[in-house]
PDB file of C-alpha atoms in Angstrom:
ATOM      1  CA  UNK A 250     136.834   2.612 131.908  1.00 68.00           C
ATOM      2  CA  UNK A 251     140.537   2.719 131.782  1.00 89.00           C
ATOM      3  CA  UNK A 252     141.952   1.446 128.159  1.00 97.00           C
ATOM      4  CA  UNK A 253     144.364  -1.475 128.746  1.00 98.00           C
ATOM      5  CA  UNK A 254     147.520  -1.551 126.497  1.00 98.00           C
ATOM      6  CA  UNK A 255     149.835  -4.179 125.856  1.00 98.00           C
ATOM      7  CA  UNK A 256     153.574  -3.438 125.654  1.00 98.00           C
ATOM      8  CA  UNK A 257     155.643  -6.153 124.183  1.00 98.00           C
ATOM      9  CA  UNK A 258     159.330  -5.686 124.331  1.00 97.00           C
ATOM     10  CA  UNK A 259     162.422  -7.878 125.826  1.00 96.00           C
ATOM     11  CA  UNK A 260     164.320  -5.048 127.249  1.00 96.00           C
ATOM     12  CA  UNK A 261     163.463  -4.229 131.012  1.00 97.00           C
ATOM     13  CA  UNK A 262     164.065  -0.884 130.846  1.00 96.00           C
ATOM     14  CA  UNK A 263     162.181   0.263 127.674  1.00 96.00           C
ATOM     15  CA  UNK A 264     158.957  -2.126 129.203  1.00 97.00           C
ATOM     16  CA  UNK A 265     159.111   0.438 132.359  1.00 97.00           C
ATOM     17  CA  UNK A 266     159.694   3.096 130.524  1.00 97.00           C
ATOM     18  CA  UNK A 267     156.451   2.800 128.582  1.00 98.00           C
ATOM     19  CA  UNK A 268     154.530   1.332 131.649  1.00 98.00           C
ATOM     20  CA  UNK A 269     155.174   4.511 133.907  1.00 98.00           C
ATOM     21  CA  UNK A 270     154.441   7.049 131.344  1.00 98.00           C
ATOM     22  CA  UNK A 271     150.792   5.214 130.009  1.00 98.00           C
ATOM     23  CA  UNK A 272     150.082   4.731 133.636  1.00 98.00           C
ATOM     24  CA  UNK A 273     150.596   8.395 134.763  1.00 97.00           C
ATOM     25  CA  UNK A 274     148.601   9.387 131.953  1.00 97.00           C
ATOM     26  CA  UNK A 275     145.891   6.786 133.038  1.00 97.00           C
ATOM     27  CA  UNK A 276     146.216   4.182 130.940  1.00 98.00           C
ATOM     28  CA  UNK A 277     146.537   0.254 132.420  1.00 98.00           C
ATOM     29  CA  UNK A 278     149.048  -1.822 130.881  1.00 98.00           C
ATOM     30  CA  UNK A 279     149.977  -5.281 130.672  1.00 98.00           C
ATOM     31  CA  UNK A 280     153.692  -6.351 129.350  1.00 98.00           C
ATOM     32  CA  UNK A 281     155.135  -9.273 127.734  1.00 98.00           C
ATOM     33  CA  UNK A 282     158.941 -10.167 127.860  1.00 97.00           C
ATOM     34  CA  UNK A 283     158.557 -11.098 124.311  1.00 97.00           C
ATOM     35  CA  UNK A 284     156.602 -12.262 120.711  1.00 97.00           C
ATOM     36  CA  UNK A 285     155.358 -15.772 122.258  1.00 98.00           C
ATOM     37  CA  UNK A 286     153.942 -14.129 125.539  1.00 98.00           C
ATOM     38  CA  UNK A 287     152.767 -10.992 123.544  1.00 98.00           C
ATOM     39  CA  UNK A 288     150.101 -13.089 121.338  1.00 98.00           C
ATOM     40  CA  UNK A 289     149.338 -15.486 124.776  1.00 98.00           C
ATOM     41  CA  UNK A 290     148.210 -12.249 126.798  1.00 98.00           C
ATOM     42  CA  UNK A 291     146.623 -10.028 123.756  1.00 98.00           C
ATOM     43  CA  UNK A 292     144.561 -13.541 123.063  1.00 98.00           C
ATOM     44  CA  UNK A 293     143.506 -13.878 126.781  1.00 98.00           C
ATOM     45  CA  UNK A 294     142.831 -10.060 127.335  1.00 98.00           C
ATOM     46  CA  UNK A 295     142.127  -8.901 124.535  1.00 98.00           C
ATOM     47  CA  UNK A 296     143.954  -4.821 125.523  1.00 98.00           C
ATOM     48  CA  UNK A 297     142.518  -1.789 123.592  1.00 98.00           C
ATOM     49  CA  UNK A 298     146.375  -1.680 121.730  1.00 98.00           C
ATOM     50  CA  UNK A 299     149.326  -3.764 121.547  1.00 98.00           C
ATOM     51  CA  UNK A 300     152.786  -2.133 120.987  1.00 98.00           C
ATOM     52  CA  UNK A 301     155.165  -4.157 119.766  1.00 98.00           C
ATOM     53  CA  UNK A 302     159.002  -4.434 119.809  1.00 97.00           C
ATOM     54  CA  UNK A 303     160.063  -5.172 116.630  1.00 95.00           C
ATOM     55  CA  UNK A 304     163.792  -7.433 117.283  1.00 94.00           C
ATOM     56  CA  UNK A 305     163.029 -10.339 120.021  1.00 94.00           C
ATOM     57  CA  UNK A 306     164.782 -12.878 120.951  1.00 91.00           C
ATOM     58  CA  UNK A 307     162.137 -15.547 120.796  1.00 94.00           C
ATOM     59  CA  UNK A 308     159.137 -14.462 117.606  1.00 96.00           C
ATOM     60  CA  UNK A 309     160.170 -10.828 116.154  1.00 96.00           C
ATOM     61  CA  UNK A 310     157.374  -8.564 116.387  1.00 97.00           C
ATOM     62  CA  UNK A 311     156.380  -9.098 112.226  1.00 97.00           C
ATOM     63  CA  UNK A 312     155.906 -12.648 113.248  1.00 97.00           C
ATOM     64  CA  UNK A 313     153.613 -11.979 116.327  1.00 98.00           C
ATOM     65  CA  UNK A 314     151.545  -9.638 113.703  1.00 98.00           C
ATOM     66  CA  UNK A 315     150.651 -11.721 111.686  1.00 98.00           C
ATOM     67  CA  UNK A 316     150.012 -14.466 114.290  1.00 98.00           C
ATOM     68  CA  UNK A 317     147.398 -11.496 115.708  1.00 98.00           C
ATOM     69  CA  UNK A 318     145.927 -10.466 112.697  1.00 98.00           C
ATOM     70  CA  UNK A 319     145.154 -14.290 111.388  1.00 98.00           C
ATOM     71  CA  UNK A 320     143.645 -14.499 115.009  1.00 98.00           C
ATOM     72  CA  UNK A 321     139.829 -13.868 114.874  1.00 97.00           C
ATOM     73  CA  UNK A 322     140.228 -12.989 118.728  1.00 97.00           C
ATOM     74  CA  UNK A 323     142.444 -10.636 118.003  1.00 98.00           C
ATOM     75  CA  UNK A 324     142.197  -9.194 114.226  1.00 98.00           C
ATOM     76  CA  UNK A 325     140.915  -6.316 115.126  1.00 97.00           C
ATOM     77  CA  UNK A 326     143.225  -4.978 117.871  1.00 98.00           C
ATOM     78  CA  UNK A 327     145.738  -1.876 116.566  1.00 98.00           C
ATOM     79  CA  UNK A 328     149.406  -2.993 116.706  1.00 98.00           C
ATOM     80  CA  UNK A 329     151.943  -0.520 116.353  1.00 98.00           C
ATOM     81  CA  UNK A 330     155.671  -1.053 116.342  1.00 97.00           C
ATOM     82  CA  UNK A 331     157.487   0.703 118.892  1.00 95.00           C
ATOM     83  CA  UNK A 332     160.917   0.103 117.518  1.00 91.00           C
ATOM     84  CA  UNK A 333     164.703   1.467 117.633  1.00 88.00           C
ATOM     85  CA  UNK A 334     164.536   0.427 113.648  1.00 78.00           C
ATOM     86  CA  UNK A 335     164.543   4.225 112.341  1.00 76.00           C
ATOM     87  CA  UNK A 336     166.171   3.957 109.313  1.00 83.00           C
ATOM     88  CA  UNK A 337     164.786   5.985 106.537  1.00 89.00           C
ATOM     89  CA  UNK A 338     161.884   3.567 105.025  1.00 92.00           C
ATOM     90  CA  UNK A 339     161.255   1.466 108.294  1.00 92.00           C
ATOM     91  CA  UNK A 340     158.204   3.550 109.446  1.00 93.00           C
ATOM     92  CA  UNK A 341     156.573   2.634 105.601  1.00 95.00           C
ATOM     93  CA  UNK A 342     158.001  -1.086 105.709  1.00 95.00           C
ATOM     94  CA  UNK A 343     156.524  -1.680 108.999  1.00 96.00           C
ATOM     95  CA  UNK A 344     152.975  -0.139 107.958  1.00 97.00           C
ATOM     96  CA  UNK A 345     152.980  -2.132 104.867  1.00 97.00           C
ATOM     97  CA  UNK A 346     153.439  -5.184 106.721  1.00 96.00           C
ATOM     98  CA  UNK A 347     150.474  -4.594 108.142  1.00 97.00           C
ATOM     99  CA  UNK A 348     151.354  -2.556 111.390  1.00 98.00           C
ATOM    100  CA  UNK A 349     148.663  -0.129 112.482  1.00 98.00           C
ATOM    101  CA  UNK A 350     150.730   2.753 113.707  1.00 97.00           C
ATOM    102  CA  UNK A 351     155.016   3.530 114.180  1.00 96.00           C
ATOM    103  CA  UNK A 352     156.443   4.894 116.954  1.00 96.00           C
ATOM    104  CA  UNK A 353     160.096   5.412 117.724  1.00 93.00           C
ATOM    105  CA  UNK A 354     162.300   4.469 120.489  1.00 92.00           C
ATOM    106  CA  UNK A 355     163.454   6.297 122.180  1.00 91.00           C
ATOM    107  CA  UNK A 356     159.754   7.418 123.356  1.00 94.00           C
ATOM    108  CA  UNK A 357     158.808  10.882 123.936  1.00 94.00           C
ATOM    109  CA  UNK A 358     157.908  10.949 127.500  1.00 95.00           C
ATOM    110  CA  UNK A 359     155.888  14.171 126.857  1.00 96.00           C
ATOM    111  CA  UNK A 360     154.907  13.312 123.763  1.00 97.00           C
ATOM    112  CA  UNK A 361     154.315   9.413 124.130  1.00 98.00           C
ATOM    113  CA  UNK A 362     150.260   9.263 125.727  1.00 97.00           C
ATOM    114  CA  UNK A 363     148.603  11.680 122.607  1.00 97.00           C
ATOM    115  CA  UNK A 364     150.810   9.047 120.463  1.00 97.00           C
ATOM    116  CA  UNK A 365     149.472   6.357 122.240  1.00 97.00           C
ATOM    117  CA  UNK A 366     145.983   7.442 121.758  1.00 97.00           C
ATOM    118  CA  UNK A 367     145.437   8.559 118.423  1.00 97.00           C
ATOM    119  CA  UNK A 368     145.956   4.842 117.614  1.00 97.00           C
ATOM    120  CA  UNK A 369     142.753   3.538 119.480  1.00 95.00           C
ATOM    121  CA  UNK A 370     139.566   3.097 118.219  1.00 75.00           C
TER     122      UNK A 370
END
């Protein structure tokens, strides 16, 4: 069965980006133009991991966290943030927030699915 992962992010580019690399390496996805849309679609179908943008327009991706975790529909499913926030102590803010993984844009295309994987359960 193919793993479905969500990809939450407002910018076009890095939502393709991440689409055509999970989907080469077999992986189905499902994307959300932002926070409010990100917790609507993980709550409806339910994906094997969300990764989630951190800066959005409409609910940052902390706020959509915690909107997931206090979910009981949804507790359970690994977040990680995929974020151009790469300042030293961002990867330890974000996992003490309550993140289950940190990746960095920009993604390594080579690098991204094993990245992507060790993350599900």
């Amino acid at each position: 069965m193919t793993q479905l992962i969500l990809i939450v992010d407002d910018n076009e580019n890095n939502r393709k980006l991440a689409r055509d690399v999970l989907e080469f390496a077999g992986f189905s996805t499902l994307e959300a133009t932002g926070g409010v849309e990100g917790v609507a679609l993980a709550q409806e179908h339910q994906p094997a991991l969300v990764l989630m943008d951190i800066r959005m327009p409409d609910l940052n991706g902390t706020e959509a966290l915690k909107l997931l975790k206090e979910d009981s529909r949804t507790a359970e499913i690994p977040i990680v943030a995929l974020t151009s926030s790469t300042m030293r102590g961002d990867e330890q803010r974000f996992l003490a927030e309550g993140f289950d993984g940190y990746l960095a844009k920009p993604i390594s295309v080579r690098e991204f699915p094993d990245q992507v994987r060790s993350y599900l359960k």
